[in-house]
CSV table of C-alpha atoms in Angstrom, one decimal:
chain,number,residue,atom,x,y,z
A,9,UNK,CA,-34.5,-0.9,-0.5
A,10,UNK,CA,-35.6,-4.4,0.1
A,11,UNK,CA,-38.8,-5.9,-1.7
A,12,UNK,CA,-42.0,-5.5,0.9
A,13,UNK,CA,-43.5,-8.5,-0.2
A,14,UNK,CA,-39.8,-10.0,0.9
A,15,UNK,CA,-39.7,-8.1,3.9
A,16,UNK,CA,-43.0,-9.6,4.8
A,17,UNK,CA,-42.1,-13.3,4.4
A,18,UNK,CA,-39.2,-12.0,6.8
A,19,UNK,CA,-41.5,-10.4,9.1
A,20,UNK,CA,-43.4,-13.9,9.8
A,21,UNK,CA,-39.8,-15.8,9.6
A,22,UNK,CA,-39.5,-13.3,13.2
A,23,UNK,CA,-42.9,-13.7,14.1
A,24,UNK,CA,-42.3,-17.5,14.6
A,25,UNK,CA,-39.3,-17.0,16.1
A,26,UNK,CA,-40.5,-14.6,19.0
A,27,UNK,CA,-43.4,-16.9,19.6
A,28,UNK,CA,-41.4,-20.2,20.2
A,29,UNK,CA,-40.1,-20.8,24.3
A,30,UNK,CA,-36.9,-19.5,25.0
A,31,UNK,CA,-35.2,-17.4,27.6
A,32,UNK,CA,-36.6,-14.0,26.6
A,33,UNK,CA,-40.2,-15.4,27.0
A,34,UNK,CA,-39.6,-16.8,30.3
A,35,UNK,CA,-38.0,-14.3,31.9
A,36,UNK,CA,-40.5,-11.8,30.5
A,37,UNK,CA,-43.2,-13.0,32.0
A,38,UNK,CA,-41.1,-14.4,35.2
A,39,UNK,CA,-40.8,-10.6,36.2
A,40,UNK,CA,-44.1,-9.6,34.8
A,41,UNK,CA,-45.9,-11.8,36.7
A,42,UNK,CA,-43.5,-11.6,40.4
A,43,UNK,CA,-43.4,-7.9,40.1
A,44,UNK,CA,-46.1,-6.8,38.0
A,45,UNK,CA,-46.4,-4.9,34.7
A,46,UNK,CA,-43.6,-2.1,35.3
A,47,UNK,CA,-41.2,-4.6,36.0
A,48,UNK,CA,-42.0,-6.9,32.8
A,49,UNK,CA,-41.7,-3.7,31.0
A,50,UNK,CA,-38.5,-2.4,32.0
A,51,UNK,CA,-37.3,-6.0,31.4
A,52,UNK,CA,-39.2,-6.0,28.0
A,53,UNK,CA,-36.7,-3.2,26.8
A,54,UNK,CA,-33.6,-5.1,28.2
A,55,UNK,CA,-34.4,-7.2,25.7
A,56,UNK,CA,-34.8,-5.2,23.3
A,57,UNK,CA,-31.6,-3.3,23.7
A,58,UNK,CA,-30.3,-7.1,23.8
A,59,UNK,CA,-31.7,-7.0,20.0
A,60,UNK,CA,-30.0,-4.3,18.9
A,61,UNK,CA,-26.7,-5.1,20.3
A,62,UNK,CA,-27.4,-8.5,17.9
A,63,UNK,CA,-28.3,-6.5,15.2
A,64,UNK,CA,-25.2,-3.9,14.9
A,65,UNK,CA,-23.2,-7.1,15.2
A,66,UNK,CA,-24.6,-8.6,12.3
A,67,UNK,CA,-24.8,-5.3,10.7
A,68,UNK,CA,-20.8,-4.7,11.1
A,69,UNK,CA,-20.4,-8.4,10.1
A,70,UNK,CA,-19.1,-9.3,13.9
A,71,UNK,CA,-22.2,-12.5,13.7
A,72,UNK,CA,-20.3,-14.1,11.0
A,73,UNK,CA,-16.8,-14.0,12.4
A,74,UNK,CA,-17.9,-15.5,16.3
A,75,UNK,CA,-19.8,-18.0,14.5
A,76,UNK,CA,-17.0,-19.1,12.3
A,77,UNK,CA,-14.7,-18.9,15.5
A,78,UNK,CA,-15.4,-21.9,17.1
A,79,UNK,CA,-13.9,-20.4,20.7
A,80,UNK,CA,-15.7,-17.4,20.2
A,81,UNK,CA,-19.0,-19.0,19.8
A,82,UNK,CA,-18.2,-21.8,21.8
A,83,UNK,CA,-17.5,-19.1,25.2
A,84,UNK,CA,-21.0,-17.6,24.1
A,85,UNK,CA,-22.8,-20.4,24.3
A,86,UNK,CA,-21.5,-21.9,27.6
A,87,UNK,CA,-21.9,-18.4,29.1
A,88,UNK,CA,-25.3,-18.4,28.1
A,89,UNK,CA,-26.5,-22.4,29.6
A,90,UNK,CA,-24.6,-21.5,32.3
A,91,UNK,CA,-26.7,-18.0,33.3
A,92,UNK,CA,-29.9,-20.6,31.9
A,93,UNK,CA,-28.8,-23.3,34.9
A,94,UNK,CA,-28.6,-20.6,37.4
A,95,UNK,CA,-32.6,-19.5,36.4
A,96,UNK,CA,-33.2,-23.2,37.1
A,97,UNK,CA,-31.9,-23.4,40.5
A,98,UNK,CA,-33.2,-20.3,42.0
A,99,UNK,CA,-36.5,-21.8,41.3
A,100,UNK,CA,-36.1,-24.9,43.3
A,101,UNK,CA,-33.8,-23.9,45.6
A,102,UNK,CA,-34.7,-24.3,49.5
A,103,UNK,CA,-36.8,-21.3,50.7
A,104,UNK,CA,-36.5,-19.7,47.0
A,105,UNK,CA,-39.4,-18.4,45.0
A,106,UNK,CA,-40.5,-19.9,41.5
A,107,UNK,CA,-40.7,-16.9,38.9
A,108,UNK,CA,-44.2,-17.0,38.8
A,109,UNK,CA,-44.9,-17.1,42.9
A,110,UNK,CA,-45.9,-13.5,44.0
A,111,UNK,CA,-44.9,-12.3,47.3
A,112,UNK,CA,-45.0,-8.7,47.9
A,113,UNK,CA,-42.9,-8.8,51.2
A,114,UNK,CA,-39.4,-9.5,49.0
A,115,UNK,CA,-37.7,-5.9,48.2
A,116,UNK,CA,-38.5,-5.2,44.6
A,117,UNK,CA,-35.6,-5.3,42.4
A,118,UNK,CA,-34.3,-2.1,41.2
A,119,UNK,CA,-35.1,-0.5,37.6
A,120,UNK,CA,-31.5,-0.9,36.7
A,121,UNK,CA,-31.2,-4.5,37.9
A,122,UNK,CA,-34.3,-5.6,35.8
A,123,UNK,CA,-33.1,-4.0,32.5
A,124,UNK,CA,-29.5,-5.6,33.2
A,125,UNK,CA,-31.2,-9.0,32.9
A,126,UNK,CA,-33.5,-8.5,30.5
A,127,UNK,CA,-30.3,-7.5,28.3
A,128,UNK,CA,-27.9,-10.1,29.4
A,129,UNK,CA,-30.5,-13.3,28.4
A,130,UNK,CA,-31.3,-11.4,25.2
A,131,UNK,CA,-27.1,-11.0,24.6
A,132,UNK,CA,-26.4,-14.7,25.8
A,133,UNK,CA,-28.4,-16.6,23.3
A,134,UNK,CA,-26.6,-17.9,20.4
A,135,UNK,CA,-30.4,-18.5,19.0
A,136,UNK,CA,-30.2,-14.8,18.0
A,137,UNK,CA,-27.0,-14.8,16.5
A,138,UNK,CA,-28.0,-17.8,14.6
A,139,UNK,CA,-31.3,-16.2,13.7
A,140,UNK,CA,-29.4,-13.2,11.9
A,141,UNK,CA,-26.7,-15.1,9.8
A,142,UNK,CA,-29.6,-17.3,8.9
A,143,UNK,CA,-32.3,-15.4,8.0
A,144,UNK,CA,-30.3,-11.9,7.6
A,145,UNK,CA,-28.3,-13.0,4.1
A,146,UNK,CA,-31.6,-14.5,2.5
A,147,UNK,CA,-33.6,-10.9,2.2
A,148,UNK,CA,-30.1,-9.0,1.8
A,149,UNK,CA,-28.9,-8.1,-1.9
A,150,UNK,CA,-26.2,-5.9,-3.2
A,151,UNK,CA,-28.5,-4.4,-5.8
A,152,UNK,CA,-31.1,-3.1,-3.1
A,153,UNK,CA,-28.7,-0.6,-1.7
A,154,UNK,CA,-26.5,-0.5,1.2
A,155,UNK,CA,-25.9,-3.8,3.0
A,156,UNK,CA,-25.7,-1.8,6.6
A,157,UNK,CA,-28.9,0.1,5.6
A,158,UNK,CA,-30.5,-3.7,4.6
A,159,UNK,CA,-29.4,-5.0,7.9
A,160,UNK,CA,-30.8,-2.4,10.1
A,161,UNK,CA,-34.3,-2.6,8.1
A,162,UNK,CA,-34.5,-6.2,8.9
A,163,UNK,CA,-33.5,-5.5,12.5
A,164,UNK,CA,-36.0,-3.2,13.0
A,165,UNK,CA,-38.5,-5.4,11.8
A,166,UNK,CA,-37.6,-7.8,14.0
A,167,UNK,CA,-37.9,-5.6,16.8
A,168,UNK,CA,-41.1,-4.2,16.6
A,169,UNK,CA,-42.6,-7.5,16.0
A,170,UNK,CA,-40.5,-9.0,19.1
A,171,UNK,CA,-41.8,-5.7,21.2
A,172,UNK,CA,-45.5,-6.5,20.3
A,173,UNK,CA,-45.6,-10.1,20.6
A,174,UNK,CA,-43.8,-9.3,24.3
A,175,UNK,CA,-45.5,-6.6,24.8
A,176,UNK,CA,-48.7,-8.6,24.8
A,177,UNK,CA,-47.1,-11.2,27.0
A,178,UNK,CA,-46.1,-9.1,29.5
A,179,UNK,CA,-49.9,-7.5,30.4
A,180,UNK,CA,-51.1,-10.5,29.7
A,181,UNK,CA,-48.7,-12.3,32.2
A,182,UNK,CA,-49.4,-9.5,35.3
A,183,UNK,CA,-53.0,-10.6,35.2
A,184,UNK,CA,-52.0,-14.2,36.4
A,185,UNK,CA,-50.5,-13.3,39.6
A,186,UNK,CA,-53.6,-13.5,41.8
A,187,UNK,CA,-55.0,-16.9,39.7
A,188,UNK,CA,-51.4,-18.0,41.0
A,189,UNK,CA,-51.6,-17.1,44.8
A,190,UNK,CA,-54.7,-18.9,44.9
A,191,UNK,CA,-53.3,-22.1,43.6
A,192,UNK,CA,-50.3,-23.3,45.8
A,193,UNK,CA,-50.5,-26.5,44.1
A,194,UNK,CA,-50.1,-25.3,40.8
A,195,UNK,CA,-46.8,-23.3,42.0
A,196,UNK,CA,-45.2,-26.2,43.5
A,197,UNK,CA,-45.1,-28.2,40.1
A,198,UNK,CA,-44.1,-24.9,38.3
A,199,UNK,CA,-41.1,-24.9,40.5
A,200,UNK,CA,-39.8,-28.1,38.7
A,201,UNK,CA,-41.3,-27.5,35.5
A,202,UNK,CA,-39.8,-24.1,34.6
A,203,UNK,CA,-36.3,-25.8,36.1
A,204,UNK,CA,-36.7,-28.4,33.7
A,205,UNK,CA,-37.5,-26.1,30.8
A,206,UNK,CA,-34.4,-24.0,31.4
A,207,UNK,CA,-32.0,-27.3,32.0
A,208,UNK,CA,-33.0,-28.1,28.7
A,209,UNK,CA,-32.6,-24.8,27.0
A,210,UNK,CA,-29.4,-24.7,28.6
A,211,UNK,CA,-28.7,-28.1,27.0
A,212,UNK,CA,-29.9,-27.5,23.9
A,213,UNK,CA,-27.7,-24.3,23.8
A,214,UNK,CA,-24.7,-26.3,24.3
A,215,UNK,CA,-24.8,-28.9,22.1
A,216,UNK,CA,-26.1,-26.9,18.9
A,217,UNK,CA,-23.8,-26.2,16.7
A,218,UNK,CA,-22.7,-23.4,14.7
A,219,UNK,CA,-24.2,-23.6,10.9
């Protein structure tokens, strides 16, 4: 059984993580604020399921080998600036909506539809593999037990603290919507600032490099 007061110094090692700007965050609160609190949720545990399929990878040891596989991870990562540039231009498309403009008139997207995205930029960010191979072998020891059992502690941890931080985010998000409906000029420059956020993501997912 791993060491709480190690687990802890892992705990705030995901803490900053799930804090910084990245893809999960946007999109979180993206949905949460276009199509209120339900939707953020259901996206919320697309994400989350994105987590796990992270974890069992690094659990089974599959992280380490598509990290040392340069194709492999190389496949992941363009996949994943590529969905990233895509996010960018629907918002400053022609006619398109930013992620945070409300309009109730546009046919909700379905349940199903919401989770799939919520899973897919969770799965398409190397960040997370990185974040496992990184952080995962630094808290794990032979002497503590199983290394599967180790693995899925850490995981867990790093979910529950990634489902309260996003948690919070998402209800916190919803409440925006009618501060943004009444600011027109504050969604125009949105438009082009969120489309500059994920271009750069999207760079800065291509050119890192596996460690």
């Amino acid at each position: 059984m791993i060491p709480i007061h190690e687990l802890l110094w892992f705990a705030l090692a995901a803490f900053l993580m799930v804090i910084s700007p990245g893809p999960n965050m946007i999109y979180l609160i993206s949905r949460s604020i276009t199509r209120g609190k339900t939707a953020g949720l259901v996206s919320l545990v697309g994400v989350i399921c994105g987590f796990l399929f992270h974890i069992v990878l690094a659990g089974f040891g599959l992280t380490a080998i598509l990290l040392a596989v340069p194709f492999a991870y190389g496949i992941l990562k363009i996949s994943g600036a590529i969905y990233l540039l895509y996010l960018a231009y629907q918002a400053i498309k022609p006619n398109g909506k930013t992620f945070f403009e409300v309009n109730e008139h546009i046919a909700k997207d379905k349940p199903r539809k919401l989770f799939l995205m919520g899973f897919l930029t969770n799965v398409l960010n190397p960040k997370m593999a990185v974040f496992y191979l990184s952080f995962f072998p630094q808290f794990i020891r032979p002497e503590y037990g199983s290394i599967f059992a180790q693995s899925m502690t850490l995981g867990i941890t790093q979910i529950f603290i990634s489902f309260t931080i996003n948690f919070v985010i998402v209800m916190t998000a919803a409440k925006m919507a009618s501060f943004l409906t009444r600011n027109p000029l504050w969604v125009r420059a949105q438009k082009w600032f969120m489309a500059s956020v994920l271009t750069f993501l999207a760079l800065k997912m291509v050119l890192s490099k596996a460690k």
